[in-house]
XYZ file of C-alpha atoms in Angstrom:
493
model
C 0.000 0.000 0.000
C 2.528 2.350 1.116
C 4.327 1.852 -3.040
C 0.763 2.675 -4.561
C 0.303 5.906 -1.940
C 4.291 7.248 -3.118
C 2.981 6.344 -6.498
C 0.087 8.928 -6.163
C 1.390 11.580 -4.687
C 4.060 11.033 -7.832
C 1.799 11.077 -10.284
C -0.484 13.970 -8.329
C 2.419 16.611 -8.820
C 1.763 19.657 -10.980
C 4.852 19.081 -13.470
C 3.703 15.159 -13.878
C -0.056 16.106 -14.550
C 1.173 19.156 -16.791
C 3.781 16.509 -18.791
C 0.732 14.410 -19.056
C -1.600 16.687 -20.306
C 1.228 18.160 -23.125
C 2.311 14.771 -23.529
C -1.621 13.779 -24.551
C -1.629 17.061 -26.739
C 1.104 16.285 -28.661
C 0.345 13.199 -29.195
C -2.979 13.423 -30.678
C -1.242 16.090 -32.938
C 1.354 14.109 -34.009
C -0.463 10.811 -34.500
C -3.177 13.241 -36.937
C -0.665 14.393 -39.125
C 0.076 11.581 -41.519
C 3.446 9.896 -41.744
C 4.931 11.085 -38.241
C 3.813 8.353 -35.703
C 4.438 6.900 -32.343
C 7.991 6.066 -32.525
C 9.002 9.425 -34.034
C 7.049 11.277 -30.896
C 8.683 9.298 -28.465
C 12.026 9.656 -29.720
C 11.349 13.439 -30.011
C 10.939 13.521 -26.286
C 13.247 10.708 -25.688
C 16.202 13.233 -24.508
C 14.163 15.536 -22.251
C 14.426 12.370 -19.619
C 17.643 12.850 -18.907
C 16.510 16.561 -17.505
C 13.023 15.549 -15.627
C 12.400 13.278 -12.612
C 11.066 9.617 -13.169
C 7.921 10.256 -12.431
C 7.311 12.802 -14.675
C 9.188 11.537 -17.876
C 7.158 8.268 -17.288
C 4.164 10.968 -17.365
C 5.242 12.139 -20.504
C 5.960 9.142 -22.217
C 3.333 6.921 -21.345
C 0.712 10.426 -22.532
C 2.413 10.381 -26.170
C 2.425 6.820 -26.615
C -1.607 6.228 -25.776
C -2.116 9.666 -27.558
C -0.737 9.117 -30.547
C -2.307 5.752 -31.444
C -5.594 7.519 -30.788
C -4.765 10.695 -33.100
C -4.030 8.012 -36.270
C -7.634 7.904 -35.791
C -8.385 10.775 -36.770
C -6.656 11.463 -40.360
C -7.811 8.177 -40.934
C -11.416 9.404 -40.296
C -10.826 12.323 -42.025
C -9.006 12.484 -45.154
C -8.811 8.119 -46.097
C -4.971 7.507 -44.555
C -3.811 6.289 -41.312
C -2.031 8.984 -39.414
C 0.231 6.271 -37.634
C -0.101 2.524 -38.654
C -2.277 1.516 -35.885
C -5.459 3.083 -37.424
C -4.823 1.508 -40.676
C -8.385 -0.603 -39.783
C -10.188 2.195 -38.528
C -10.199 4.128 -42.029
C -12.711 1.334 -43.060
C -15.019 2.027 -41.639
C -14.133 6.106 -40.672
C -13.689 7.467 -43.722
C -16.956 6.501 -45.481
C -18.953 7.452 -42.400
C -17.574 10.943 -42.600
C -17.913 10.704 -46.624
C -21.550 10.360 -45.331
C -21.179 13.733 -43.171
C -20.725 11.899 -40.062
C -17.112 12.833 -39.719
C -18.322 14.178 -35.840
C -20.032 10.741 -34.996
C -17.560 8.907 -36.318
C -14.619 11.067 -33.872
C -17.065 10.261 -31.164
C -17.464 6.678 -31.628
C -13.014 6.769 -32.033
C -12.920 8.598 -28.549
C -14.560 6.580 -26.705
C -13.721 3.105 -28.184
C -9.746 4.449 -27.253
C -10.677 5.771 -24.217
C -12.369 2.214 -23.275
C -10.245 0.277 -24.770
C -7.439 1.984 -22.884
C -8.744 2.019 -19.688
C -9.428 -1.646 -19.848
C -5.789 -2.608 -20.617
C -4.256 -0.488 -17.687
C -6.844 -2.378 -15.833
C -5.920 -5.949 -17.268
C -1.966 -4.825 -16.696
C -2.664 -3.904 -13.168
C -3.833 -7.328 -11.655
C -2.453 -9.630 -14.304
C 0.797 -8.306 -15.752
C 2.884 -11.133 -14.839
C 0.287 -13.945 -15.580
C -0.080 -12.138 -18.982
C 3.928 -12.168 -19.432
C 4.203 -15.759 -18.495
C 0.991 -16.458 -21.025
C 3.269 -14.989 -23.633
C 6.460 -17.078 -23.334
C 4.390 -20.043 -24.525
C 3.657 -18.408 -28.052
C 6.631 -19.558 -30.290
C 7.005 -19.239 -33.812
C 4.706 -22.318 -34.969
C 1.601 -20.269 -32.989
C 3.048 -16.684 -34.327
C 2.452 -18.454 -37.706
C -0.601 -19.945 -36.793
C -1.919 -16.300 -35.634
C -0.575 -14.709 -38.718
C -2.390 -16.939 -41.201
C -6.143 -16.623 -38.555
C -5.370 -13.112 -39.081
C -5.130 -12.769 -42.627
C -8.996 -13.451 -43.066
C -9.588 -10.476 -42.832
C -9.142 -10.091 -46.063
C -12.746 -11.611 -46.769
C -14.206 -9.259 -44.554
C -12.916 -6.072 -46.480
C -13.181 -7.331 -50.029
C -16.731 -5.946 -50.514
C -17.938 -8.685 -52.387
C -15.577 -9.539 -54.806
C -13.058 -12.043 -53.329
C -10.606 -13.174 -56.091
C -9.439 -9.506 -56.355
C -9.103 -9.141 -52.961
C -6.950 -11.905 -52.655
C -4.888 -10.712 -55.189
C -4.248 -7.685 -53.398
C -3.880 -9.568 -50.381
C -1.257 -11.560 -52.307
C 0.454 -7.974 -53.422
C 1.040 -6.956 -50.460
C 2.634 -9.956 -49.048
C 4.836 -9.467 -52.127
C 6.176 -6.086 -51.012
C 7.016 -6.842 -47.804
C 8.942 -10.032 -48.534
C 11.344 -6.923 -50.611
C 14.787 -6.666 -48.871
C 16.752 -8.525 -46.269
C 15.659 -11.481 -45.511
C 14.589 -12.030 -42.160
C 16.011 -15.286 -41.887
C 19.096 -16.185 -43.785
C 20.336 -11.803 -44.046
C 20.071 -12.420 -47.898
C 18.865 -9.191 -50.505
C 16.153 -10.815 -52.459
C 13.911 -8.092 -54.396
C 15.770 -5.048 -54.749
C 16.349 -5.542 -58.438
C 20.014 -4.208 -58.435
C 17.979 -0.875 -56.426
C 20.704 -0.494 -53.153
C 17.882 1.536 -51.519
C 15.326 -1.618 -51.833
C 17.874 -3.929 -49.340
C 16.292 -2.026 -46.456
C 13.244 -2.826 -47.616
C 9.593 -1.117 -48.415
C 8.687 1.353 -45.625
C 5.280 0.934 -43.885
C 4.793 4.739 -43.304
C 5.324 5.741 -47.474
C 3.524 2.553 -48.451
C -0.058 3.423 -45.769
C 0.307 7.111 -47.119
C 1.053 6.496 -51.007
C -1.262 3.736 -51.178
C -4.103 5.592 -49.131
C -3.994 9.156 -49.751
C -1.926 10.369 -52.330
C -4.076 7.561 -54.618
C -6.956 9.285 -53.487
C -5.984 12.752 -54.353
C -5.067 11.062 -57.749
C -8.445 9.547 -57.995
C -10.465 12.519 -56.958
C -8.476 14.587 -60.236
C -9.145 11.676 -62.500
C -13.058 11.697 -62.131
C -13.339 15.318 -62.544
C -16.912 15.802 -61.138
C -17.487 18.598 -58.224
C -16.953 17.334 -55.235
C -20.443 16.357 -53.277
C -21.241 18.803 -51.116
C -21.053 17.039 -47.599
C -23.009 18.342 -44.976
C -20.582 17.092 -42.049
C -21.032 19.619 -38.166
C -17.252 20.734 -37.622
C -17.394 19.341 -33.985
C -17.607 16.493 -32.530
C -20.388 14.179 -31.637
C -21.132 11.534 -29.092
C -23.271 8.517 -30.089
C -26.245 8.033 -27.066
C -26.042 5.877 -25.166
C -28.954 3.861 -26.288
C -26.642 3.240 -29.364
C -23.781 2.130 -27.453
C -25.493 -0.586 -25.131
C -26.166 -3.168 -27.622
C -22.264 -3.110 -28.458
C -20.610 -2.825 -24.763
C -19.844 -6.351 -25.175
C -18.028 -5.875 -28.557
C -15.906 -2.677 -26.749
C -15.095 -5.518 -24.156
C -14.389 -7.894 -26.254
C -12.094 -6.120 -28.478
C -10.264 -4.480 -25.984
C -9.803 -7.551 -23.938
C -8.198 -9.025 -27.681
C -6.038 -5.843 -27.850
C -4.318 -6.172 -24.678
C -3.782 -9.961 -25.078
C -2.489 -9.460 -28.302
C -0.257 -6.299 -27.030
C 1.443 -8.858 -24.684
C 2.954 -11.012 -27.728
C 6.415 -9.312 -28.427
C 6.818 -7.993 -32.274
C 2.924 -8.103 -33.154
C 1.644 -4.894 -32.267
C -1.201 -2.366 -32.452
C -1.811 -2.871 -36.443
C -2.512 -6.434 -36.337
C -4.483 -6.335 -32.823
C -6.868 -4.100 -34.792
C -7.316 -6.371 -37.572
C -8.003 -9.322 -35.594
C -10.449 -7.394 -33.322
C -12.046 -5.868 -36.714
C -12.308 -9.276 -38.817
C -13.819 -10.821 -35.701
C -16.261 -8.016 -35.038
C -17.140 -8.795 -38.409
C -17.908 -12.267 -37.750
C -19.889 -11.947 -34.898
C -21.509 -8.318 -35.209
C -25.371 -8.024 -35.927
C -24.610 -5.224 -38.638
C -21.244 -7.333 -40.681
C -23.101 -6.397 -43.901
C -22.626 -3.119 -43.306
C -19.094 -3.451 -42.493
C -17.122 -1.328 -44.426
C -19.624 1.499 -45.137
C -19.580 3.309 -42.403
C -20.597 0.894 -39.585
C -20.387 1.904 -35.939
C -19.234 -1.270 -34.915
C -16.052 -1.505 -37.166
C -14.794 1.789 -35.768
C -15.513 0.297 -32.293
C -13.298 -2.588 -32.929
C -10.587 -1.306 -34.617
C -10.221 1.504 -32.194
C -10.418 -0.151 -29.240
C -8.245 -2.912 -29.782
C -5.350 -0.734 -30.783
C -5.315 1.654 -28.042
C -6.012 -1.723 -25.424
C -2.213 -2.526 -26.727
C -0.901 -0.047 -24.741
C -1.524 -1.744 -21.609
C -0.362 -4.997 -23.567
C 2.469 -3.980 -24.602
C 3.990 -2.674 -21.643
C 2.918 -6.316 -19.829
C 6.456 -8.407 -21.496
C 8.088 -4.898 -21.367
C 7.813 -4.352 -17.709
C 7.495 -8.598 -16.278
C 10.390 -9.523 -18.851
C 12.516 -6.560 -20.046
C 11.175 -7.820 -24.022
C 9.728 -5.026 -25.519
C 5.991 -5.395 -26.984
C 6.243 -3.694 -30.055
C 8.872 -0.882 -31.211
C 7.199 1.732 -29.572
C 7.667 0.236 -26.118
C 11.072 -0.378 -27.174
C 12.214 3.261 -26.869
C 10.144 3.736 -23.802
C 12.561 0.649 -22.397
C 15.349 2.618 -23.152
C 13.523 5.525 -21.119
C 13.236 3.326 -18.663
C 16.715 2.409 -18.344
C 18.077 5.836 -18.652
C 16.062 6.554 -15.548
C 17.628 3.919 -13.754
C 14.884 1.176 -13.942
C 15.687 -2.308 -14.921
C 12.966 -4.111 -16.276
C 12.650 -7.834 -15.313
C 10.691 -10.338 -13.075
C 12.486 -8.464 -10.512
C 10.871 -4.814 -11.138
C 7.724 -6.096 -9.526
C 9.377 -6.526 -6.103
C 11.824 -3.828 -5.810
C 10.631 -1.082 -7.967
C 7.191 -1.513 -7.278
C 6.400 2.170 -6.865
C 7.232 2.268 -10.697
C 5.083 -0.119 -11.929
C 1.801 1.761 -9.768
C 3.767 5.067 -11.414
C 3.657 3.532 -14.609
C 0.023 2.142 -14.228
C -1.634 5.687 -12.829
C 0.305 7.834 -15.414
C -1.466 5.700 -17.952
C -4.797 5.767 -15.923
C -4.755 9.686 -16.135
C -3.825 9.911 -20.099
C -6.629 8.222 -21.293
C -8.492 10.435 -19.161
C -6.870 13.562 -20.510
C -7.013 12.005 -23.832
C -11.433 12.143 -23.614
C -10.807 15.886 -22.613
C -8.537 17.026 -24.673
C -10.136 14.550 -28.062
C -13.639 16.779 -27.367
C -11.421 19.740 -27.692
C -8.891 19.155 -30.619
C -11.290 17.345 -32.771
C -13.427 19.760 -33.550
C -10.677 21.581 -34.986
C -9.434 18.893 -37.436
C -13.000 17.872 -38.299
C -12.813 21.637 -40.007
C -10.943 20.223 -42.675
C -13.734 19.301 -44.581
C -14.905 22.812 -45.555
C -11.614 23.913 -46.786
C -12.354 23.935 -50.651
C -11.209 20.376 -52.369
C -8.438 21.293 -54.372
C -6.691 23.542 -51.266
C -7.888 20.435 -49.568
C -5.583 17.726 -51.896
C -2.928 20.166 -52.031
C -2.574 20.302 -48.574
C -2.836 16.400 -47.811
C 0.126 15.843 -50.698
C 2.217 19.100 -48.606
C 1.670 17.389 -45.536
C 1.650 13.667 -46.456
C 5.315 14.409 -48.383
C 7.219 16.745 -45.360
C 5.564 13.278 -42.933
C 7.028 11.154 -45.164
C 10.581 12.746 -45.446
C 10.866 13.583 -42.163
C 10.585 9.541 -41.099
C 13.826 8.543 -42.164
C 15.064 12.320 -43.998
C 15.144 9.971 -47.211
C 14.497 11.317 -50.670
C 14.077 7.729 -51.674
C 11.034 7.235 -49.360
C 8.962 10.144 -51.148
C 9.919 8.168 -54.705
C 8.469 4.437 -52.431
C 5.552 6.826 -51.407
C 4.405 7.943 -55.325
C 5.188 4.624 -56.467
C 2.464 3.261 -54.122
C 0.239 5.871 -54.922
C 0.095 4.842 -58.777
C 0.017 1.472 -57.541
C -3.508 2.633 -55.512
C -4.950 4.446 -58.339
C -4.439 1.435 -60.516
C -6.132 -0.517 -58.356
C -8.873 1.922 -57.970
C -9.442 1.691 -61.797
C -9.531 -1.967 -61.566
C -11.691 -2.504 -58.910
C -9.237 -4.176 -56.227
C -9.693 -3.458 -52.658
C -6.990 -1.329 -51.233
C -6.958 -2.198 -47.538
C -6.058 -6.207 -48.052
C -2.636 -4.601 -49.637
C -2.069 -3.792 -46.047
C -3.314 -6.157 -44.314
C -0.582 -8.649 -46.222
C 2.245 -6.337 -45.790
C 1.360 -6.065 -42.278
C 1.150 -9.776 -41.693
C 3.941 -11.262 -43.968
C 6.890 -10.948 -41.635
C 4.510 -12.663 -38.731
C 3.896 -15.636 -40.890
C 7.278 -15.849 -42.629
C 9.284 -15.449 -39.900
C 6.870 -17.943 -37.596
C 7.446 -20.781 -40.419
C 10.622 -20.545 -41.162
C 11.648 -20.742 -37.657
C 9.145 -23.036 -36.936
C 10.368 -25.412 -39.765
C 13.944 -25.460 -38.171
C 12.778 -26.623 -35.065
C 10.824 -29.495 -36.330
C 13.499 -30.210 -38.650
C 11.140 -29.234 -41.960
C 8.184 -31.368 -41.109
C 5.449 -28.846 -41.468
C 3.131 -31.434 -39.806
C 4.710 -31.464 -36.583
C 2.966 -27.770 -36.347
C -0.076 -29.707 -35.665
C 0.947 -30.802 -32.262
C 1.143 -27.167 -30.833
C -2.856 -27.295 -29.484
C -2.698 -23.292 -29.483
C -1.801 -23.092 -33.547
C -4.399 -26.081 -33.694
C -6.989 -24.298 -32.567
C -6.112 -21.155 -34.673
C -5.439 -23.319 -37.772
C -9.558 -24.631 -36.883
C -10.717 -20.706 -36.405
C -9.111 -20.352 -40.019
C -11.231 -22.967 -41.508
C -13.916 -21.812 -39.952
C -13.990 -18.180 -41.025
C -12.954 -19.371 -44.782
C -16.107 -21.858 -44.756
C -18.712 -19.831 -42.934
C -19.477 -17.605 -46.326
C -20.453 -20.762 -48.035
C -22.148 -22.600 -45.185
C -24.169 -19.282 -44.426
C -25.037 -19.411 -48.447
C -26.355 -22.639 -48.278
C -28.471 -22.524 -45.092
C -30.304 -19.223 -46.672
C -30.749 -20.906 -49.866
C -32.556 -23.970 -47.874
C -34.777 -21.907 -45.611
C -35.843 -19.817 -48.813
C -36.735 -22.824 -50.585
């Protein structure tokens, strides 16, 4: 009792609840504007720990990294691209809702499913962080695999009905992310004699190429006047008698974003996508998913800001960082003099209540400060279209640059966007491009891995009950289209 009480007062200080609060701000900024991201925030602020006490720098921290996930949200609402990664499911279901002029609703439904989903993970990492950890160390690569491939249905749900091009693009983007070093052996394969491909196809010029500068592409093609969208330039929350036949799906996809938080190297991205395809699955409205439904938004958002708490469960019981966000925040950690281990749970206690309370009061000052940021972002919208797709290519290419200060990125980052447009004209589904590249180093690196330890006999995979009974979820999901077909046809007979 006496840790959580030095914890408090900690935490109540005026310099940790101001770091907090400016840590929150930033971070929904940063995460809006497309191309910046999580990692870049937190490495922004990574040197003003050497200058503040613990408690405070954990303040600040912990604020960005919770923040920024959320603020993705937003530009992914607003103007069809992910502003960090994590959101790269939310803009499913986002951006069509505020093509509807429900841009405030749809903010609304995003603040809350973060603030939720949030909440419930600091929750889940208070009383069960080192259960959680232990949980974790069982996953090895066969049931990383096994995950990756349950995962990559998605792809059915957000083909819209026509699911041989949707593969395809599924199959593209599993493509460009096997380009570069190979994970396993350190081989170049796919850089076609390019010395910039050997590092590979960024994620942040491939989301906002493929995403929004296709769109601004698209939108000159057609050459019609834009529809005039009658969208409030605030921000709206749902009532409540909308939100109580889905608490169970906030619940449930939080609960899936902190468990999937605590496996080291997945992250916020796939959590989302596994939350949203089984949303899909399950929700009363999954024909509606992907035009603007409520309950995709809910899912996505949730899930990814529930990894938070997730993440920091291996990072704090084991010293293995969740994802690479957490990463930098372990070398935080360090350079305040904290050790992370089975050990910080006994003799830095006080941290881990720091940790747990600073996290507690960002999500809160997240809600605040969403109801008073988003309103001004949602004012996008009535800027005049072509000021409006000249300012998403400004701000999509300085985001883009400043990642990595590459040249090369903004050439990765037009490629991609003729690569959307074609698609576009074709008629392929964009988002399973994404959902592949996201994936493919999960299930690659799982197999191969997995294939060395049973020698290359793919079948011994089947005696790992946890990839077994993802391998069955898999089947299930891939047959359930044509099962559900046939039982409609018989009852309308």
């Amino acid at each position: 009792m006496e840790h959580f009480l030095a914890a408090l007062q900690a935490v109540s200080a005026p310099t940790t609840i101001l770091a907090v609060f400016g840590g929150t701000a930033l971070g929904i900024v940063i995460g809006a504007l497309p191309g910046l991201g999580t990692i870049l925030a937190l490495s922004i602020l990574l040197p003003f720990t050497f200058v503040l006490d613990q408690a405070t720098s954990l303040g600040l921290l912990v604020s960005v990294y919770g923040a920024s996930i959320f603020g993705g949200s937003i530009s992914a609402i607003l103007v069809n691209t992910p502003g960090t990664p994590q959101s790269a499911a939310t803009l499913l279901d986002g951006y069509p809702m505020a093509q509807k002029g429900g841009a405030d609703r749809a903010l609304g439904w995003a603040t809350i499913a973060s603030f939720v989903g949030g909440m419930i993970s600091v929750v889940v990492l208070f009383f069960a962080a080192a259960p959680l950890a232990k949980f974790a160390l069982v996953f090895g690569p066969v049931e990383y695999f096994a995950l990756g491939i349950f995962s990559l249905t998605c792809i059915i749900s957000v083909s819209k009905g026509n699911m041989i091009k949707g593969i395809l693009s599924g199959l593209l983007g599993l493509f460009i992310a096997t380009i570069g070093q190979d994970p396993a052996a350190g081989d170049v394969r796919f850089d076609f004699g390019i010395f910039e491909l050997s590092s590979g196809i960024g994620i942040v010029p491939l989301l906002v190429g493929i995403f929004a500068l296709s769109e601004v592409l698209w939108r000159v093609s057609i050459r019609t006047p834009a529809e005039e969208v009658s969208t409030k330039a605030g921000f709206t929350l749902a009532p409540f008698s909308e939100w109580r036949g889905r608490i169970w799906l906030l619940i449930k996809s939080s609960l899936i974003g902190t468990w999937i938080g605590t496996l080291p190297g997945v992250g916020a991205t796939a959590a989302a996508l596994v939350s949203y395809v089984e949303a899909k699955r399950t929700s009363p409205n999954r024909e509606k998913f992907g035009t603007g439904e409520p309950d995709g938004i809910i899912a996505a958002e949730s899930a990814n800001n529930a990894t938070t708490g997730g993440a920091l469960v291996p990072t704090l019981a084991l010293g293995v960082p969740g994802d690479a966000s957490t990463a930098v925040m372990l070398g935080a950690l360090v350079i305040q003099g904290v050790i992370p281990g089975p050990r910080l749970f006994t003799e830095n206690t006080d941290v881990v209540y720091t940790i747990l309370l600073c996290l507690l009061l960002a999500n809160i000052s997240m809600l605040i400060l969403a109801r008073i940021l988003a309103p001004a972002f949602t004012r996008i919208l009535r800027v005049p279209e072509p000021l409006f797709m000249g300012l998403i290519v400004v701000l999509v290419m300085v985001g883009t640059y400043s990642v990595n200060n590459s040249w090369f990125d903004l050439v990765i980052c037009m490629c991609a966007a003729l690569l959307g447009f074609s698609l576009r004209v074709y008629g392929f589904p964009l988002a399973p491009v994404v959902i592949g590249y996201v994936l493919s180093p999960i299930i690659e690196v799982g197999l191969r891995q997995g294939l060395v330890l049973s020698r290359e006999n793919f079948w011994a995979f089947f005696q790992h009950p946890i990839a077994v009974g993802f391998f069955l979820l898999t089947l299930a999901f891939l047959l359930w289209p044509w099962v559900r077909s046939r039982v409609l046809k018989e009852e309308t007979a």
